JSON list of C-alpha atoms in Angstrom, two decimals:
[
{"chain": "A", "resi": 1050, "resn": "GLY", "atom": "CA", "xyz": [-0.18, 0.45, 0.05]},
{"chain": "A", "resi": 1051, "resn": "PHE", "atom": "CA", "xyz": [2.59, 2.38, 0.93]},
{"chain": "A", "resi": 1052, "resn": "ILE", "atom": "CA", "xyz": [5.32, 2.08, -1.46]},
{"chain": "A", "resi": 1053, "resn": "LEU", "atom": "CA", "xyz": [2.79, 2.05, -4.44]},
{"chain": "A", "resi": 1054, "resn": "THR", "atom": "CA", "xyz": [1.59, 5.39, -3.68]},
{"chain": "A", "resi": 1055, "resn": "VAL", "atom": "CA", "xyz": [4.75, 6.87, -3.27]},
{"chain": "A", "resi": 1056, "resn": "ILE", "atom": "CA", "xyz": [5.87, 4.67, -6.17]},
{"chain": "A", "resi": 1057, "resn": "ILE", "atom": "CA", "xyz": [2.81, 6.67, -7.71]},
{"chain": "A", "resi": 1058, "resn": "CYS", "atom": "CA", "xyz": [3.21, 10.14, -6.42]},
{"chain": "A", "resi": 1059, "resn": "ALA", "atom": "CA", "xyz": [6.78, 9.98, -7.85]},
{"chain": "A", "resi": 1060, "resn": "VAL", "atom": "CA", "xyz": [5.49, 8.94, -11.10]},
{"chain": "A", "resi": 1061, "resn": "PHE", "atom": "CA", "xyz": [2.99, 11.99, -11.78]},
{"chain": "A", "resi": 1062, "resn": "ILE", "atom": "CA", "xyz": [6.51, 14.14, -10.24]},
{"chain": "A", "resi": 1063, "resn": "CYS", "atom": "CA", "xyz": [8.72, 13.17, -12.76]},
{"chain": "A", "resi": 1064, "resn": "THR", "atom": "CA", "xyz": [5.94, 13.20, -15.46]},
{"chain": "A", "resi": 1065, "resn": "ALA", "atom": "CA", "xyz": [5.00, 17.19, -14.46]},
{"chain": "A", "resi": 1066, "resn": "VAL", "atom": "CA", "xyz": [8.84, 17.77, -14.10]},
{"chain": "A", "resi": 1067, "resn": "ALA", "atom": "CA", "xyz": [9.27, 16.70, -17.72]},
{"chain": "A", "resi": 1068, "resn": "ALA", "atom": "CA", "xyz": [6.35, 18.16, -18.76]},
{"chain": "A", "resi": 1069, "resn": "GLY", "atom": "CA", "xyz": [7.80, 21.52, -17.50]},
{"chain": "A", "resi": 1070, "resn": "PHE", "atom": "CA", "xyz": [11.13, 20.45, -19.50]},
{"chain": "A", "resi": 1071, "resn": "TYR", "atom": "CA", "xyz": [9.29, 20.05, -22.86]},
{"chain": "A", "resi": 1072, "resn": "TYR", "atom": "CA", "xyz": [7.35, 22.87, -22.80]},
{"chain": "A", "resi": 1073, "resn": "LEU", "atom": "CA", "xyz": [10.39, 25.16, -21.60]},
{"chain": "A", "resi": 1074, "resn": "SER", "atom": "CA", "xyz": [11.88, 24.00, -24.62]},
{"chain": "A", "resi": 1075, "resn": "ILE", "atom": "CA", "xyz": [9.11, 24.87, -27.36]},
{"chain": "A", "resi": 1076, "resn": "ASN", "atom": "CA", "xyz": [8.99, 28.12, -24.81]},
{"chain": "A", "resi": 1077, "resn": "ASN", "atom": "CA", "xyz": [5.80, 27.25, -23.66]},
{"chain": "A", "resi": 1078, "resn": "MET", "atom": "CA", "xyz": [5.94, 29.67, -20.67]},
{"chain": "A", "resi": 1079, "resn": "ARG", "atom": "CA", "xyz": [2.77, 29.82, -19.75]},
{"chain": "A", "resi": 1080, "resn": "ASN", "atom": "CA", "xyz": [2.77, 26.04, -19.62]},
{"chain": "A", "resi": 1081, "resn": "TYR", "atom": "CA", "xyz": [5.90, 25.35, -18.15]},
{"chain": "A", "resi": 1082, "resn": "TYR", "atom": "CA", "xyz": [4.60, 27.48, -15.12]},
{"chain": "A", "resi": 1083, "resn": "VAL", "atom": "CA", "xyz": [1.94, 25.26, -14.78]},
{"chain": "A", "resi": 1084, "resn": "SER", "atom": "CA", "xyz": [3.73, 22.30, -14.72]},
{"chain": "A", "resi": 1085, "resn": "VAL", "atom": "CA", "xyz": [6.35, 23.83, -12.06]},
{"chain": "A", "resi": 1086, "resn": "VAL", "atom": "CA", "xyz": [3.68, 24.43, -9.71]},
{"chain": "A", "resi": 1087, "resn": "PHE", "atom": "CA", "xyz": [1.73, 21.09, -10.23]},
{"chain": "A", "resi": 1088, "resn": "SER", "atom": "CA", "xyz": [5.30, 19.03, -9.80]},
{"chain": "A", "resi": 1089, "resn": "MET", "atom": "CA", "xyz": [5.55, 21.28, -6.52]},
{"chain": "A", "resi": 1090, "resn": "ALA", "atom": "CA", "xyz": [2.40, 21.09, -5.31]},
{"chain": "A", "resi": 1091, "resn": "LEU", "atom": "CA", "xyz": [2.70, 17.14, -5.60]},
{"chain": "A", "resi": 1092, "resn": "LEU", "atom": "CA", "xyz": [6.11, 16.68, -3.68]},
{"chain": "A", "resi": 1093, "resn": "TYR", "atom": "CA", "xyz": [4.85, 19.43, -0.98]},
{"chain": "A", "resi": 1094, "resn": "LEU", "atom": "CA", "xyz": [1.75, 16.72, -0.44]},
{"chain": "A", "resi": 1095, "resn": "SER", "atom": "CA", "xyz": [3.67, 13.80, -1.08]},
{"chain": "A", "resi": 1096, "resn": "ALA", "atom": "CA", "xyz": [6.44, 14.67, 2.05]},
{"chain": "A", "resi": 1097, "resn": "MET", "atom": "CA", "xyz": [3.65, 15.94, 4.02]},
{"chain": "A", "resi": 1098, "resn": "PHE", "atom": "CA", "xyz": [2.18, 12.44, 3.91]},
{"chain": "A", "resi": 1099, "resn": "TYR", "atom": "CA", "xyz": [5.38, 11.25, 4.06]},
{"chain": "A", "resi": 1100, "resn": "PHE", "atom": "CA", "xyz": [6.68, 13.34, 7.01]},
{"chain": "A", "resi": 1101, "resn": "PHE", "atom": "CA", "xyz": [3.76, 14.29, 8.77]},
{"chain": "A", "resi": 1102, "resn": "PRO", "atom": "CA", "xyz": [2.83, 11.39, 11.08]},
{"chain": "A", "resi": 1103, "resn": "LEU", "atom": "CA", "xyz": [7.11, 10.63, 11.10]},
{"chain": "A", "resi": 1104, "resn": "ILE", "atom": "CA", "xyz": [6.87, 13.92, 13.40]},
{"chain": "A", "resi": 1105, "resn": "ASP", "atom": "CA", "xyz": [4.21, 13.58, 15.29]},
{"chain": "A", "resi": 1106, "resn": "LYS", "atom": "CA", "xyz": [4.63, 10.42, 16.54]},
{"chain": "A", "resi": 1107, "resn": "GLU", "atom": "CA", "xyz": [5.24, 11.64, 20.05]},
{"chain": "A", "resi": 1108, "resn": "LYS", "atom": "CA", "xyz": [2.10, 12.90, 20.27]},
{"chain": "A", "resi": 1109, "resn": "SER", "atom": "CA", "xyz": [0.13, 9.17, 19.05]},
{"chain": "A", "resi": 1110, "resn": "PHE", "atom": "CA", "xyz": [-2.56, 7.57, 21.48]},
{"chain": "A", "resi": 1111, "resn": "ILE", "atom": "CA", "xyz": [-1.41, 4.66, 19.07]},
{"chain": "A", "resi": 1112, "resn": "PRO", "atom": "CA", "xyz": [1.06, 3.38, 21.21]},
{"chain": "A", "resi": 1113, "resn": "PHE", "atom": "CA", "xyz": [-0.34, 3.78, 24.98]},
{"chain": "A", "resi": 1114, "resn": "CYS", "atom": "CA", "xyz": [-3.19, 2.69, 24.18]},
{"chain": "A", "resi": 1115, "resn": "LYS", "atom": "CA", "xyz": [-1.60, -0.67, 23.17]},
{"chain": "A", "resi": 1116, "resn": "GLU", "atom": "CA", "xyz": [0.18, -0.89, 26.39]},
{"chain": "A", "resi": 1117, "resn": "VAL", "atom": "CA", "xyz": [-3.59, -0.49, 28.30]},
{"chain": "A", "resi": 1118, "resn": "SER", "atom": "CA", "xyz": [-4.59, -3.05, 25.91]},
{"chain": "A", "resi": 1119, "resn": "SER", "atom": "CA", "xyz": [-1.73, -5.26, 27.07]},
{"chain": "A", "resi": 1120, "resn": "ARG", "atom": "CA", "xyz": [-1.87, -4.17, 30.37]},
{"chain": "A", "resi": 1121, "resn": "VAL", "atom": "CA", "xyz": [-5.46, -3.99, 31.75]},
{"chain": "A", "resi": 1122, "resn": "PRO", "atom": "CA", "xyz": [-7.62, -6.97, 31.05]},
{"chain": "A", "resi": 1123, "resn": "MET", "atom": "CA", "xyz": [-11.34, -6.53, 29.92]},
{"chain": "A", "resi": 1124, "resn": "ASP", "atom": "CA", "xyz": [-13.25, -7.66, 32.99]},
{"chain": "A", "resi": 1125, "resn": "GLN", "atom": "CA", "xyz": [-11.06, -4.81, 34.94]},
{"chain": "A", "resi": 1126, "resn": "PRO", "atom": "CA", "xyz": [-12.62, -1.80, 35.76]},
{"chain": "A", "resi": 1127, "resn": "LEU", "atom": "CA", "xyz": [-10.69, 0.97, 33.71]},
{"chain": "A", "resi": 1128, "resn": "PHE", "atom": "CA", "xyz": [-11.10, 5.02, 35.43]},
{"chain": "A", "resi": 1129, "resn": "ALA", "atom": "CA", "xyz": [-9.95, 7.99, 33.36]},
{"chain": "A", "resi": 1130, "resn": "TYR", "atom": "CA", "xyz": [-9.39, 11.01, 36.13]},
{"chain": "A", "resi": 1131, "resn": "GLN", "atom": "CA", "xyz": [-10.59, 14.11, 35.24]},
{"chain": "A", "resi": 1132, "resn": "ALA", "atom": "CA", "xyz": [-10.55, 12.68, 31.21]},
{"chain": "A", "resi": 1133, "resn": "ASP", "atom": "CA", "xyz": [-11.14, 15.16, 28.73]},
{"chain": "A", "resi": 1134, "resn": "GLU", "atom": "CA", "xyz": [-12.90, 14.66, 25.38]},
{"chain": "A", "resi": 1135, "resn": "THR", "atom": "CA", "xyz": [-9.64, 13.51, 23.24]},
{"chain": "A", "resi": 1136, "resn": "LEU", "atom": "CA", "xyz": [-8.86, 11.20, 26.06]},
{"chain": "A", "resi": 1137, "resn": "ARG", "atom": "CA", "xyz": [-12.98, 9.72, 26.18]},
{"chain": "A", "resi": 1138, "resn": "ALA", "atom": "CA", "xyz": [-12.93, 8.93, 22.57]},
{"chain": "A", "resi": 1139, "resn": "VAL", "atom": "CA", "xyz": [-9.30, 7.58, 22.33]},
{"chain": "A", "resi": 1140, "resn": "ILE", "atom": "CA", "xyz": [-9.28, 5.20, 25.20]},
{"chain": "A", "resi": 1141, "resn": "PRO", "atom": "CA", "xyz": [-12.45, 2.83, 23.53]},
{"chain": "A", "resi": 1142, "resn": "PHE", "atom": "CA", "xyz": [-12.15, 3.47, 20.33]},
{"chain": "A", "resi": 1143, "resn": "TYR", "atom": "CA", "xyz": [-8.41, 2.36, 20.69]},
{"chain": "A", "resi": 1144, "resn": "THR", "atom": "CA", "xyz": [-8.51, -0.22, 23.36]},
{"chain": "A", "resi": 1145, "resn": "GLY", "atom": "CA", "xyz": [-12.10, -1.37, 23.34]},
{"chain": "A", "resi": 1146, "resn": "HIS", "atom": "CA", "xyz": [-12.47, -0.80, 27.28]},
{"chain": "A", "resi": 1147, "resn": "TYR", "atom": "CA", "xyz": [-15.14, 1.00, 28.67]},
{"chain": "A", "resi": 1148, "resn": "VAL", "atom": "CA", "xyz": [-13.87, 4.23, 30.16]},
{"chain": "A", "resi": 1149, "resn": "LEU", "atom": "CA", "xyz": [-15.33, 5.47, 34.22]},
{"chain": "A", "resi": 1150, "resn": "GLU", "atom": "CA", "xyz": [-14.87, 8.80, 34.16]},
{"chain": "A", "resi": 1151, "resn": "THR", "atom": "CA", "xyz": [-13.95, 10.26, 37.92]},
{"chain": "A", "resi": 1152, "resn": "GLU", "atom": "CA", "xyz": [-13.62, 13.84, 38.54]},
{"chain": "A", "resi": 1153, "resn": "THR", "atom": "CA", "xyz": [-12.61, 13.01, 41.82]},
{"chain": "A", "resi": 1154, "resn": "ILE", "atom": "CA", "xyz": [-10.23, 10.62, 43.45]},
{"chain": "A", "resi": 1155, "resn": "ASP", "atom": "CA", "xyz": [-13.09, 9.01, 46.00]},
{"chain": "A", "resi": 1156, "resn": "THR", "atom": "CA", "xyz": [-14.47, 6.61, 43.46]},
{"chain": "A", "resi": 1157, "resn": "ILE", "atom": "CA", "xyz": [-10.74, 5.62, 42.49]},
{"chain": "A", "resi": 1158, "resn": "LEU", "atom": "CA", "xyz": [-10.34, 4.84, 46.11]},
{"chain": "A", "resi": 1159, "resn": "GLU", "atom": "CA", "xyz": [-13.51, 2.87, 47.40]},
{"chain": "A", "resi": 1160, "resn": "LYS", "atom": "CA", "xyz": [-11.76, 0.14, 44.92]},
{"chain": "A", "resi": 1161, "resn": "ILE", "atom": "CA", "xyz": [-8.80, 0.62, 46.24]},
{"chain": "A", "resi": 1162, "resn": "ARG", "atom": "CA", "xyz": [-9.94, -0.16, 50.11]},
{"chain": "A", "resi": 1163, "resn": "GLY", "atom": "CA", "xyz": [-12.06, -2.49, 48.68]},
{"chain": "A", "resi": 1164, "resn": "GLY", "atom": "CA", "xyz": [-9.55, -4.79, 47.24]},
{"chain": "A", "resi": 1165, "resn": "ASN", "atom": "CA", "xyz": [-11.03, -4.57, 43.80]},
{"chain": "A", "resi": 1166, "resn": "PRO", "atom": "CA", "xyz": [-8.24, -3.77, 40.95]},
{"chain": "A", "resi": 1167, "resn": "CYS", "atom": "CA", "xyz": [-8.71, -1.14, 38.64]},
{"chain": "A", "resi": 1168, "resn": "SER", "atom": "CA", "xyz": [-6.52, 1.18, 36.63]},
{"chain": "A", "resi": 1169, "resn": "VAL", "atom": "CA", "xyz": [-6.66, 4.40, 36.08]},
{"chain": "A", "resi": 1170, "resn": "VAL", "atom": "CA", "xyz": [-5.43, 6.64, 32.69]},
{"chain": "A", "resi": 1171, "resn": "ILE", "atom": "CA", "xyz": [-5.17, 10.63, 32.85]},
{"chain": "A", "resi": 1172, "resn": "ARG", "atom": "CA", "xyz": [-3.90, 12.84, 30.76]},
{"chain": "A", "resi": 1173, "resn": "ASP", "atom": "CA", "xyz": [-1.50, 15.21, 32.67]},
{"chain": "A", "resi": 1174, "resn": "ARG", "atom": "CA", "xyz": [-0.43, 18.43, 31.73]},
{"chain": "A", "resi": 1175, "resn": "LYS", "atom": "CA", "xyz": [2.76, 19.17, 34.48]},
{"chain": "A", "resi": 1176, "resn": "SER", "atom": "CA", "xyz": [2.48, 16.69, 36.16]},
{"chain": "A", "resi": 1177, "resn": "ASN", "atom": "CA", "xyz": [-0.47, 17.28, 38.67]},
{"chain": "A", "resi": 1178, "resn": "ALA", "atom": "CA", "xyz": [-2.67, 14.63, 38.60]},
{"chain": "A", "resi": 1179, "resn": "GLU", "atom": "CA", "xyz": [0.21, 12.34, 38.33]},
{"chain": "A", "resi": 1180, "resn": "VAL", "atom": "CA", "xyz": [1.62, 13.05, 41.32]},
{"chain": "A", "resi": 1181, "resn": "GLU", "atom": "CA", "xyz": [-2.08, 13.27, 43.13]},
{"chain": "A", "resi": 1182, "resn": "LEU", "atom": "CA", "xyz": [-2.39, 9.95, 41.90]},
{"chain": "A", "resi": 1183, "resn": "SER", "atom": "CA", "xyz": [1.16, 8.37, 43.17]},
{"chain": "A", "resi": 1184, "resn": "ALA", "atom": "CA", "xyz": [0.36, 9.48, 46.36]},
{"chain": "A", "resi": 1185, "resn": "LEU", "atom": "CA", "xyz": [-2.27, 6.74, 46.90]},
{"chain": "A", "resi": 1186, "resn": "HIS", "atom": "CA", "xyz": [-1.43, 3.69, 48.52]},
{"chain": "A", "resi": 1187, "resn": "GLY", "atom": "CA", "xyz": [-2.16, 0.68, 46.30]},
{"chain": "A", "resi": 1188, "resn": "LEU", "atom": "CA", "xyz": [-2.22, 2.42, 43.24]},
{"chain": "A", "resi": 1189, "resn": "SER", "atom": "CA", "xyz": [1.13, 1.72, 40.98]},
{"chain": "A", "resi": 1190, "resn": "ARG", "atom": "CA", "xyz": [2.71, 3.97, 37.68]},
{"chain": "A", "resi": 1191, "resn": "ILE", "atom": "CA", "xyz": [2.39, 1.38, 35.39]},
{"chain": "A", "resi": 1192, "resn": "ALA", "atom": "CA", "xyz": [3.36, 3.28, 31.53]},
{"chain": "A", "resi": 1193, "resn": "LYS", "atom": "CA", "xyz": [4.03, 6.37, 31.32]},
{"chain": "A", "resi": 1194, "resn": "TYR", "atom": "CA", "xyz": [3.71, 8.26, 27.32]},
{"chain": "A", "resi": 1195, "resn": "PRO", "atom": "CA", "xyz": [5.38, 12.53, 26.98]},
{"chain": "A", "resi": 1196, "resn": "MET", "atom": "CA", "xyz": [2.97, 14.10, 24.59]},
{"chain": "A", "resi": 1197, "resn": "GLY", "atom": "CA", "xyz": [4.80, 17.32, 23.90]},
{"chain": "A", "resi": 1198, "resn": "SER", "atom": "CA", "xyz": [7.18, 19.13, 26.87]},
{"chain": "A", "resi": 1199, "resn": "ASP", "atom": "CA", "xyz": [4.37, 19.24, 29.34]},
{"chain": "A", "resi": 1200, "resn": "LYS", "atom": "CA", "xyz": [1.47, 16.66, 28.68]},
{"chain": "A", "resi": 1201, "resn": "ALA", "atom": "CA", "xyz": [2.17, 12.88, 29.68]},
{"chain": "A", "resi": 1202, "resn": "LEU", "atom": "CA", "xyz": [-0.36, 10.12, 29.27]},
{"chain": "A", "resi": 1203, "resn": "VAL", "atom": "CA", "xyz": [-0.05, 7.95, 32.17]},
{"chain": "A", "resi": 1204, "resn": "LEU", "atom": "CA", "xyz": [-1.57, 4.33, 33.51]},
{"chain": "A", "resi": 1205, "resn": "PHE", "atom": "CA", "xyz": [-2.02, 3.35, 36.84]},
{"chain": "A", "resi": 1206, "resn": "SER", "atom": "CA", "xyz": [-2.90, 0.31, 38.19]},
{"chain": "A", "resi": 1207, "resn": "THR", "atom": "CA", "xyz": [-3.45, -1.91, 41.68]},
{"chain": "A", "resi": 1208, "resn": "VAL", "atom": "CA", "xyz": [-2.34, -5.10, 39.67]},
{"chain": "A", "resi": 1209, "resn": "GLY", "atom": "CA", "xyz": [1.11, -5.90, 37.40]},
{"chain": "A", "resi": 1210, "resn": "SER", "atom": "CA", "xyz": [4.45, -4.28, 37.64]},
{"chain": "A", "resi": 1211, "resn": "PRO", "atom": "CA", "xyz": [5.77, -0.85, 37.61]},
{"chain": "A", "resi": 1212, "resn": "GLU", "atom": "CA", "xyz": [7.58, -0.01, 34.87]}
]
């Protein structure tokens, strides 16, 4: 799929460049400029579709969601502490887990005190919620994925080995 797309784009770009050289050789400047602009636009679009996902890997939720799927059994409750709309949508989409939203720490404390296994995901800014959850006894940080300079996705669990 990907290689075929690259080859097709390269063929279009080479064709546009060849057309540009042809129009330049017969002094048809209007068509020459059109072919140059067209080939540059194709080159830009090809680079955008190829390089932007590589550049933006650190902001992808997919590696974190794979970690959640591998560490949290489907029958175990998965809380989203102070979740934003992105976390509420992405975690269920990529993991299949139903997310129980909570704005306070009391719900999580009830589960921990009851001896019930549970996991908590957060999309943290400046480690505020991470510090708050790390202070709870019985809850360990299992995984952390940085997302830029001041944000991170963090998975806590009452079971499992810490990172």
